Short mmCIF file of C-alpha atoms and ligand atoms in Angstrom, two decimals:
data_model
loop_
_atom_site.label_atom_id
_atom_site.label_comp_id
_atom_site.label_asym_id
_atom_site.label_seq_id
_atom_site.Cartn_x
_atom_site.Cartn_y
_atom_site.Cartn_z
CA MET J 1 48.89 -13.76 -103.42
CA ARG J 2 49.26 -15.76 -106.67
CA ALA J 3 51.46 -14.30 -109.43
CA SER J 4 49.41 -13.05 -112.38
CA GLN J 5 50.34 -13.41 -116.06
CA LYS J 6 51.39 -9.75 -115.89
CA ASP J 7 53.75 -10.44 -112.94
CA PHE J 8 55.20 -13.33 -114.92
CA GLU J 9 55.75 -11.21 -118.02
CA SER J 10 57.38 -8.48 -115.99
CA ALA J 11 59.69 -11.10 -114.37
CA LEU J 12 60.61 -12.30 -117.90
CA SER J 13 61.68 -8.76 -118.84
CA GLN J 14 63.42 -8.21 -115.51
CA VAL J 15 65.51 -11.37 -115.86
CA LYS J 16 67.20 -9.96 -118.97
CA LEU J 17 68.50 -7.02 -116.93
CA LEU J 18 70.12 -9.15 -114.22
CA LYS J 19 73.80 -9.82 -114.06
CA ASP J 20 74.68 -13.48 -114.83
CA PRO J 21 73.18 -15.46 -111.89
CA GLY J 22 75.27 -18.58 -112.62
CA ASN J 23 74.42 -21.89 -114.30
CA GLU J 24 72.54 -23.45 -111.41
CA VAL J 25 70.09 -20.55 -111.14
CA LYS J 26 69.80 -20.30 -114.92
CA LEU J 27 68.75 -23.96 -115.03
CA LYS J 28 66.19 -23.34 -112.30
CA LEU J 29 64.79 -20.38 -114.23
CA TYR J 30 64.67 -22.40 -117.41
CA ALA J 31 62.87 -25.30 -115.74
CA LEU J 32 60.31 -23.05 -114.05
CA TYR J 33 59.71 -21.16 -117.29
CA LYS J 34 59.06 -24.39 -119.21
CA GLN J 35 56.83 -25.76 -116.47
CA ALA J 36 54.89 -22.49 -116.24
CA THR J 37 54.33 -22.24 -119.99
CA GLU J 38 54.18 -25.87 -121.18
CA GLY J 39 53.46 -27.91 -118.04
CA PRO J 40 55.28 -31.12 -117.06
CA CYS J 41 58.23 -32.24 -119.16
CA ASN J 42 57.15 -34.84 -121.73
CA THR J 43 59.83 -34.47 -124.38
CA PRO J 44 62.32 -37.32 -124.98
CA LYS J 45 65.45 -37.24 -122.82
CA PRO J 46 68.50 -35.96 -124.74
CA GLY J 47 71.45 -38.33 -125.14
CA VAL J 48 74.18 -38.46 -122.48
CA PHE J 49 76.65 -36.55 -124.65
CA ASP J 50 74.26 -33.67 -125.29
CA LEU J 51 75.30 -32.22 -121.92
CA ILE J 52 73.61 -28.83 -122.00
CA ASN J 53 70.24 -30.02 -123.25
CA LYS J 54 70.36 -32.97 -120.87
CA ALA J 55 70.98 -30.65 -117.88
CA LYS J 56 68.05 -28.48 -119.01
CA TRP J 57 65.82 -31.51 -119.49
CA ASP J 58 66.80 -32.90 -116.06
CA ALA J 59 65.99 -29.59 -114.36
CA TRP J 60 62.59 -29.39 -116.06
CA ASN J 61 61.78 -33.05 -115.50
CA ALA J 62 62.68 -32.71 -111.79
CA LEU J 63 59.67 -30.42 -111.35
CA GLY J 64 57.42 -33.44 -111.91
CA SER J 65 53.77 -32.49 -111.90
CA LEU J 66 54.25 -29.07 -110.26
CA PRO J 67 51.17 -27.07 -111.37
CA LYS J 68 51.73 -24.33 -113.98
CA GLU J 69 50.50 -21.61 -111.59
CA THR J 70 52.95 -22.70 -108.86
CA ALA J 71 55.82 -22.75 -111.36
CA ARG J 72 54.85 -19.26 -112.51
CA GLN J 73 54.74 -18.07 -108.89
CA ASN J 74 58.13 -19.70 -108.14
CA TYR J 75 59.61 -18.09 -111.25
CA VAL J 76 58.36 -14.64 -110.19
CA ASP J 77 59.64 -15.20 -106.61
CA LEU J 78 63.02 -16.37 -107.84
CA VAL J 79 63.47 -13.38 -110.15
CA SER J 80 62.32 -10.99 -107.45
CA GLY J 81 64.84 -12.55 -105.01
CA LEU J 82 67.61 -12.23 -107.61
CA SER J 83 66.71 -8.62 -108.34
CA SER J 84 66.70 -7.60 -104.69
CA SER J 85 69.95 -9.42 -103.98
CA SER J 86 71.61 -7.68 -106.92
CA ASP J 87 70.20 -4.33 -105.67
CA SER J 88 71.79 -4.97 -102.31
CA SER J 89 73.67 -8.23 -101.96
CA SER J 90 73.91 -7.99 -98.16
CA GLN J 91 70.24 -7.15 -97.62
CA VAL J 92 68.43 -9.74 -95.47
CA LYS J 93 64.67 -9.97 -95.77
CA PRO J 94 62.95 -9.93 -92.37
CA GLU J 95 61.45 -13.31 -91.48
CA ALA J 96 57.92 -11.85 -91.57
CA ASP J 97 58.36 -11.18 -95.31
CA ARG J 98 59.51 -14.70 -96.11
CA LYS J 99 56.77 -16.34 -94.06
CA GLN J 100 54.35 -18.42 -96.10
CA PRO J 101 50.73 -17.48 -95.42
CA GLY J 102 47.89 -19.80 -94.47
CA TYR J 103 49.30 -21.53 -91.37
CA GLU J 104 48.07 -20.88 -87.84
CA THR J 105 50.06 -23.38 -85.80
CA LEU J 106 53.26 -23.23 -87.84
CA VAL J 107 55.68 -20.70 -89.27
CA VAL J 108 56.82 -21.91 -92.67
CA THR J 109 59.63 -20.11 -94.48
CA SER J 110 61.71 -20.87 -97.56
CA GLU J 111 65.16 -19.40 -97.96
CA ASP J 112 68.62 -20.52 -99.15
CA SER J 113 67.01 -23.62 -100.71
CA ILE J 114 65.76 -24.67 -97.26
CA THR J 115 62.10 -24.92 -96.33
CA LYS J 116 61.77 -24.56 -92.57
CA ILE J 117 58.60 -25.79 -90.88
CA MET J 118 58.51 -24.45 -87.33
CA MET J 119 55.90 -25.65 -84.85
CA ASN J 120 54.59 -22.48 -83.29
CA ARG J 121 52.60 -23.04 -80.09
CA PRO J 122 55.38 -22.19 -77.65
CA ALA J 123 52.99 -21.45 -74.77
CA LYS J 124 51.69 -25.03 -75.09
CA LYS J 125 55.17 -26.51 -75.60
CA ASN J 126 54.28 -27.05 -79.28
CA ALA J 127 51.75 -29.77 -78.40
CA MET J 128 50.30 -31.11 -81.64
CA THR J 129 46.63 -30.35 -82.15
CA THR J 130 44.54 -31.85 -84.95
CA GLN J 131 45.05 -28.57 -86.78
CA MET J 132 48.81 -28.81 -86.38
CA TYR J 133 48.89 -32.39 -87.75
CA ASN J 134 46.92 -31.20 -90.77
CA GLU J 135 49.09 -28.13 -91.30
CA ILE J 136 52.32 -30.15 -91.05
CA MET J 137 50.95 -32.52 -93.71
CA LEU J 138 50.10 -29.55 -95.94
CA ALA J 139 53.52 -27.96 -95.40
CA LEU J 140 55.32 -31.24 -96.17
CA LYS J 141 53.30 -31.73 -99.34
CA ALA J 142 54.12 -28.19 -100.46
CA ALA J 143 57.80 -28.59 -99.55
CA SER J 144 58.01 -31.83 -101.53
CA LYS J 145 57.07 -29.82 -104.63
CA ASP J 146 58.80 -26.49 -104.03
CA ASP J 147 62.27 -25.71 -105.28
CA SER J 148 64.00 -26.13 -101.92
CA ALA J 149 66.72 -28.77 -101.63
CA ILE J 150 66.13 -29.77 -98.01
CA THR J 151 63.33 -29.48 -95.46
CA VAL J 152 63.63 -28.87 -91.74
CA LEU J 153 61.17 -29.43 -88.88
CA THR J 154 61.83 -27.52 -85.67
CA GLY J 155 60.04 -25.91 -82.72
CA ASN J 156 59.61 -22.35 -81.49
CA GLY J 157 60.35 -21.65 -77.83
CA ASP J 158 61.92 -23.84 -75.17
CA TYR J 159 60.37 -27.14 -76.35
CA TYR J 160 60.71 -28.98 -79.63
CA SER J 161 57.29 -30.51 -78.98
CA SER J 162 55.41 -32.09 -76.07
CA GLY J 163 53.78 -34.55 -78.51
CA ASN J 164 50.11 -35.15 -79.05
CA ASP J 165 47.95 -32.40 -77.54
CA LEU J 166 46.05 -34.36 -74.94
CA SER J 167 43.00 -32.16 -75.40
CA ASN J 168 42.64 -33.81 -78.83
CA PHE J 169 40.94 -36.55 -76.84
CA THR J 170 38.29 -34.26 -75.37
CA ASP J 171 36.16 -33.07 -78.25
CA ILE J 172 34.04 -36.17 -78.71
CA PRO J 173 31.68 -36.06 -81.73
CA PRO J 174 27.96 -36.90 -81.40
CA GLU J 175 28.70 -40.32 -82.97
CA GLY J 176 30.67 -41.20 -79.83
CA ILE J 177 34.13 -42.07 -78.60
CA GLU J 178 34.60 -45.00 -81.01
CA GLU J 179 34.20 -42.63 -83.93
CA LYS J 180 36.72 -40.24 -82.33
CA ALA J 181 39.26 -43.07 -81.99
CA LYS J 182 38.62 -44.11 -85.59
CA SER J 183 39.17 -40.62 -87.01
CA GLY J 184 42.25 -40.18 -84.78
CA ALA J 185 43.75 -43.37 -86.18
CA ILE J 186 43.11 -42.21 -89.75
CA LEU J 187 44.73 -38.85 -89.01
CA LEU J 188 47.72 -40.52 -87.37
CA ARG J 189 48.17 -42.90 -90.27
CA ASP J 190 47.98 -40.12 -92.88
CA PHE J 191 50.36 -37.96 -90.86
CA VAL J 192 53.03 -40.64 -90.53
CA ASP J 193 52.58 -41.66 -94.19
CA CYS J 194 53.64 -38.13 -95.20
CA PHE J 195 56.98 -38.63 -93.43
CA ILE J 196 57.48 -42.08 -94.93
CA ASP J 197 56.90 -40.71 -98.43
CA PHE J 198 58.72 -37.40 -98.11
CA PRO J 199 61.09 -37.34 -101.11
CA LYS J 200 63.78 -34.81 -100.10
CA PRO J 201 66.30 -34.85 -97.25
CA LEU J 202 64.35 -34.20 -94.05
CA ILE J 203 66.14 -32.79 -91.04
CA ALA J 204 64.91 -32.39 -87.47
CA VAL J 205 66.41 -29.46 -85.57
CA VAL J 206 65.49 -30.49 -82.04
CA ASN J 207 65.77 -27.25 -80.09
CA GLY J 208 64.54 -28.59 -76.73
CA PRO J 209 62.69 -31.48 -75.06
CA ALA J 210 60.74 -33.79 -77.36
CA VAL J 211 57.90 -36.04 -76.23
CA GLY J 212 55.72 -38.78 -77.76
CA ILE J 213 55.02 -38.63 -81.46
CA SER J 214 57.58 -35.85 -81.99
CA VAL J 215 60.20 -38.42 -80.91
CA THR J 216 58.88 -41.52 -82.64
CA ILE J 217 58.80 -39.97 -86.12
CA LEU J 218 62.51 -39.08 -85.81
CA GLY J 219 63.28 -42.58 -87.09
CA LEU J 220 61.83 -41.42 -90.44
CA PHE J 221 64.10 -38.35 -90.69
CA ASP J 222 67.41 -38.40 -92.55
CA THR J 223 69.33 -36.31 -90.00
CA VAL J 224 68.55 -35.25 -86.44
CA TYR J 225 70.47 -32.38 -84.83
CA ALA J 226 69.82 -31.73 -81.15
CA SER J 227 70.60 -29.04 -78.63
CA ASN J 228 72.19 -30.44 -75.47
CA ARG J 229 69.02 -29.21 -73.71
CA ALA J 230 66.89 -31.66 -75.69
CA THR J 231 65.52 -34.83 -74.13
CA PHE J 232 63.69 -37.70 -75.83
CA HIS J 233 60.72 -39.20 -74.03
CA THR J 234 58.14 -41.73 -75.17
CA PRO J 235 55.96 -42.38 -72.10
CA PHE J 236 53.41 -44.59 -73.86
CA SER J 237 52.80 -47.06 -71.05
CA HIS J 238 52.35 -44.19 -68.57
CA LEU J 239 49.61 -42.89 -70.86
CA GLY J 240 48.02 -46.30 -71.49
CA GLN J 241 49.11 -46.05 -75.13
CA SER J 242 51.45 -47.88 -77.50
CA PRO J 243 54.20 -46.81 -79.95
CA GLU J 244 53.46 -45.04 -83.21
CA GLY J 245 55.38 -43.22 -85.97
CA CYS J 246 56.85 -46.62 -87.07
CA SER J 247 59.02 -46.54 -83.94
CA SER J 248 58.11 -50.18 -83.15
CA TYR J 249 60.24 -50.98 -86.20
CA THR J 250 62.70 -48.08 -86.59
CA PHE J 251 63.80 -47.84 -82.94
CA PRO J 252 64.88 -51.50 -82.51
CA LYS J 253 66.63 -51.19 -85.87
CA ILE J 254 68.43 -47.98 -84.88
CA MET J 255 69.35 -48.76 -81.27
CA GLY J 256 68.82 -52.50 -80.88
CA PRO J 257 65.76 -54.17 -79.30
CA ALA J 258 66.88 -53.85 -75.66
CA LYS J 259 67.42 -50.09 -75.70
CA ALA J 260 64.26 -49.59 -77.80
CA ALA J 261 62.21 -51.56 -75.28
CA GLU J 262 63.47 -49.39 -72.43
CA MET J 263 62.21 -46.30 -74.28
CA LEU J 264 59.03 -47.62 -75.84
CA ILE J 265 57.78 -49.95 -73.08
CA PHE J 266 59.20 -48.41 -69.91
CA GLY J 267 59.26 -44.78 -71.07
CA LYS J 268 62.93 -44.16 -70.24
CA LYS J 269 63.74 -40.54 -71.05
CA LEU J 270 67.03 -40.10 -72.92
CA THR J 271 69.33 -37.11 -72.76
CA ALA J 272 70.55 -35.74 -76.09
CA ALA J 273 73.94 -37.36 -75.54
CA GLU J 274 72.32 -40.75 -74.85
CA ALA J 275 70.07 -40.44 -77.90
CA CYS J 276 73.15 -39.66 -79.98
CA ALA J 277 75.10 -42.61 -78.56
CA GLN J 278 72.16 -44.83 -79.51
CA GLY J 279 71.98 -43.56 -83.07
CA LEU J 280 68.65 -41.70 -82.89
CA VAL J 281 70.41 -38.33 -83.02
CA THR J 282 73.08 -37.44 -85.57
CA GLU J 283 74.92 -34.82 -83.53
CA VAL J 284 74.47 -32.78 -80.35
CA PHE J 285 75.46 -29.10 -80.08
CA PRO J 286 75.81 -26.81 -77.04
CA ASP J 287 72.57 -24.88 -76.65
CA SER J 288 74.41 -21.54 -76.72
CA THR J 289 75.68 -22.12 -80.27
CA PHE J 290 73.04 -24.58 -81.47
CA GLN J 291 71.13 -22.40 -83.93
CA LYS J 292 74.22 -20.79 -85.40
CA GLU J 293 76.14 -24.03 -85.90
CA VAL J 294 73.21 -26.02 -87.24
CA TRP J 295 72.01 -23.39 -89.73
CA THR J 296 75.53 -22.78 -91.02
CA ARG J 297 75.84 -26.47 -91.69
CA LEU J 298 72.39 -26.76 -93.26
CA LYS J 299 73.03 -23.80 -95.56
CA ALA J 300 76.16 -25.54 -96.83
CA TYR J 301 74.27 -28.84 -97.36
CA SER J 302 71.46 -27.05 -99.17
CA LYS J 303 73.90 -26.00 -101.90
CA LEU J 304 74.66 -29.62 -102.85
CA PRO J 305 73.04 -30.81 -106.09
CA PRO J 306 69.38 -31.33 -105.10
CA ASN J 307 68.66 -34.15 -107.52
CA ALA J 308 71.63 -36.17 -106.30
CA MET J 309 70.48 -35.72 -102.69
CA ARG J 310 66.93 -36.78 -103.53
CA ILE J 311 68.08 -39.82 -105.44
CA SER J 312 70.48 -40.85 -102.68
CA LYS J 313 67.59 -40.64 -100.22
CA GLN J 314 65.48 -42.81 -102.50
CA VAL J 315 68.23 -45.41 -102.74
CA ILE J 316 68.59 -45.46 -98.95
CA ARG J 317 64.88 -45.45 -98.08
CA ASN J 318 62.77 -46.84 -100.91
CA ARG J 319 63.17 -50.53 -100.21
CA GLU J 320 61.67 -50.01 -96.73
CA LYS J 321 58.72 -47.87 -97.78
CA GLU J 322 56.16 -50.62 -98.27
CA LYS J 323 57.10 -52.20 -94.97
CA LEU J 324 56.89 -48.87 -93.15
CA HIS J 325 53.41 -48.19 -94.53
CA ALA J 326 52.26 -51.61 -93.28
CA ILE J 327 53.80 -50.97 -89.84
CA ASN J 328 52.19 -47.53 -89.67
CA ALA J 329 48.79 -49.04 -90.47
CA GLU J 330 49.20 -51.70 -87.78
CA GLU J 331 50.43 -49.27 -85.10
CA SER J 332 47.50 -46.94 -85.85
CA ARG J 333 45.04 -49.83 -85.61
CA VAL J 334 46.42 -50.90 -82.22
CA LEU J 335 46.36 -47.32 -80.92
CA GLN J 336 42.75 -46.92 -81.99
CA GLU J 337 41.91 -49.70 -79.51
CA ARG J 338 44.23 -48.31 -76.82
CA TRP J 339 42.53 -44.92 -76.92
CA LEU J 340 39.30 -46.64 -75.83
CA SER J 341 40.95 -48.33 -72.84
CA ASP J 342 40.46 -47.25 -69.20
CA GLU J 343 44.24 -46.98 -68.82
CA CYS J 344 44.41 -44.35 -71.53
CA THR J 345 41.27 -42.46 -70.51
CA ASN J 346 42.46 -42.22 -66.89
CA ALA J 347 45.94 -41.00 -67.87
CA VAL J 348 44.53 -38.27 -70.15
CA MET J 349 41.99 -37.20 -67.49
CA ASN J 350 44.77 -37.02 -64.88
CA PHE J 351 46.76 -34.66 -67.09
CA LEU J 352 43.80 -32.51 -68.04
CA THR J 353 42.63 -32.19 -64.42
CA ARG J 354 46.20 -31.24 -63.44
CA LYS J 355 46.68 -34.40 -61.36
CA ALA J 356 49.63 -35.64 -63.43
CA LYS J 357 52.47 -34.42 -65.58
CA LEU J 358 55.29 -36.39 -67.11
C1 LIG B 401 45.15 -37.76 -82.85
C2 LIG B 401 46.21 -38.36 -83.65
C3 LIG B 401 47.57 -38.67 -83.22
C4 LIG B 401 47.88 -39.21 -81.88
C5 LIG B 401 49.28 -39.66 -81.78
C6 LIG B 401 49.71 -40.08 -80.43
C7 LIG B 401 50.82 -39.62 -79.90
C8 LIG B 401 51.27 -40.02 -78.54
C9 LIG B 401 52.02 -38.93 -77.82
O1 LIG B 401 52.48 -37.96 -78.36
S1 LIG B 401 52.16 -39.22 -76.17
C10 LIG B 401 52.79 -37.73 -75.50
C11 LIG B 401 51.71 -36.82 -75.04
N1 LIG B 401 52.28 -35.72 -74.30
C12 LIG B 401 52.25 -35.61 -72.99
O2 LIG B 401 51.74 -36.45 -72.27
C13 LIG B 401 52.88 -34.37 -72.42
C14 LIG B 401 51.95 -33.70 -71.43
N2 LIG B 401 52.59 -32.49 -70.91
C15 LIG B 401 53.33 -32.49 -69.77
O3 LIG B 401 53.52 -33.47 -69.11
C16 LIG B 401 53.94 -31.18 -69.40
O4 LIG B 401 53.15 -30.14 -69.93
C17 LIG B 401 55.41 -31.01 -69.89
C18 LIG B 401 56.29 -31.99 -69.11
C19 LIG B 401 55.53 -31.30 -71.38
C20 LIG B 401 55.90 -29.58 -69.64
O5 LIG B 401 55.74 -29.25 -68.27
P1 LIG B 401 55.98 -27.74 -67.79
O6 LIG B 401 55.70 -27.71 -66.33
O7 LIG B 401 57.31 -27.28 -68.24
O8 LIG B 401 54.92 -26.88 -68.60
P2 LIG B 401 53.32 -26.88 -68.45
O9 LIG B 401 52.83 -28.23 -68.08
O10 LIG B 401 52.90 -25.76 -67.56
O11 LIG B 401 52.87 -26.61 -69.97
C21 LIG B 401 52.59 -25.33 -70.46
C22 LIG B 401 51.21 -25.35 -71.09
O12 LIG B 401 51.23 -26.29 -72.18
C23 LIG B 401 50.21 -27.27 -72.00
N3 LIG B 401 50.68 -28.55 -72.58
C24 LIG B 401 51.94 -28.99 -72.60
N4 LIG B 401 51.98 -30.18 -73.22
C25 LIG B 401 50.72 -30.48 -73.59
C26 LIG B 401 50.13 -31.58 -74.27
N5 LIG B 401 50.86 -32.60 -74.73
N6 LIG B 401 48.80 -31.58 -74.47
C27 LIG B 401 48.05 -30.54 -74.05
N7 LIG B 401 48.57 -29.45 -73.40
C28 LIG B 401 49.88 -29.43 -73.18
C29 LIG B 401 50.02 -27.34 -70.50
O13 LIG B 401 48.77 -27.88 -70.19
C30 LIG B 401 50.15 -25.87 -70.13
O14 LIG B 401 48.94 -25.25 -70.50
P3 LIG B 401 48.33 -24.07 -69.58
O15 LIG B 401 49.36 -23.00 -69.55
O16 LIG B 401 47.06 -23.69 -70.28
O17 LIG B 401 48.11 -24.69 -68.24
#
């Protein structure tokens, strides 16, 4: 439910009763207040020696074009979080309360400056349906504008994701299979573009086996943590398909062309340790302590200055962006043709009629 003007006014009164929340939170409150009441920052930047006003300006300016209503909502949420934590500092909100509404294939939560996007089709090994691609794009767009410092993609259940849901290929529109391939290529391109353009640190928490597109896009993440149960499998030739997610460029760059070819052409499945040795994975954790160790680390990272992290990411990634968009477009174009091939049709039919599994 959206915060009303009355909710906002009551949050403004409530904030005066709180004990000092510290400078970082005060800046956040200031920025959200300005954005909610005046819109995007368009005042001149204070001089470098005017430290306080410059910090305030920076915080406001960092909200970019965040809509007034969203800023108002974020302000109300922030004050309500501060009030409840000062009522009971050890109280933990149940996940159901933090869950953002409107997603059917995902669970999206924001807490401790971390937005967590969890793929949530465990019975189908988190296979990505058209709806899931669209919801992930929506969640990433929202996370790019919310006040979290970092964003995490992970999976619910024993799999991270089994990749593209092969039944995506079955609902053929009346215009025919060519039209299906065309719309699939547009969806794929838009989906991967969202990862290329994502402005904040993006972390994959790979809780179990990963297949296909869930593996290839890892080259666009900033950090990849994996359970030692995870495996990394890109069986494109087996499926009559070809690489996507910019992996035709990022994988040779990350692991060298020979190792990349073994994965992308011959479909060699890597263990988590192998993926780490080849630079695709940042660090591997024992499955028994995976969640605890990873989230402790991420909570610590999320307290680092968010603007510095975003700018460091820009410096690292921006010079490649244009190239990555061109590669994404080309890979999507090639796949559009592949999806119409007999090799691909037969492989998908074999899976759907239970004749083949990876
Ligand atoms: C349209 C735009 C974008 C397109 C981008 C292209 C991307 C390319 C890729 O991602 S290629 C990778 C595609 N993925 C696969 O080929 C995996 C297929 N799945 C399997 O081989 C197996 O299911 C498994 C090895 C992942 C897991 O085997 P296991 O025996 O442990 O489990 P089940 O097979 O019984 O699976 C449980 C149920 O989940 C369904 N399921 C799993 N993965 C997929 C999938 N990718 N697509 C559709 N359905 C999937 C499976 O059918 C079972 O369903 P059921 O319980 O109803 O029988």
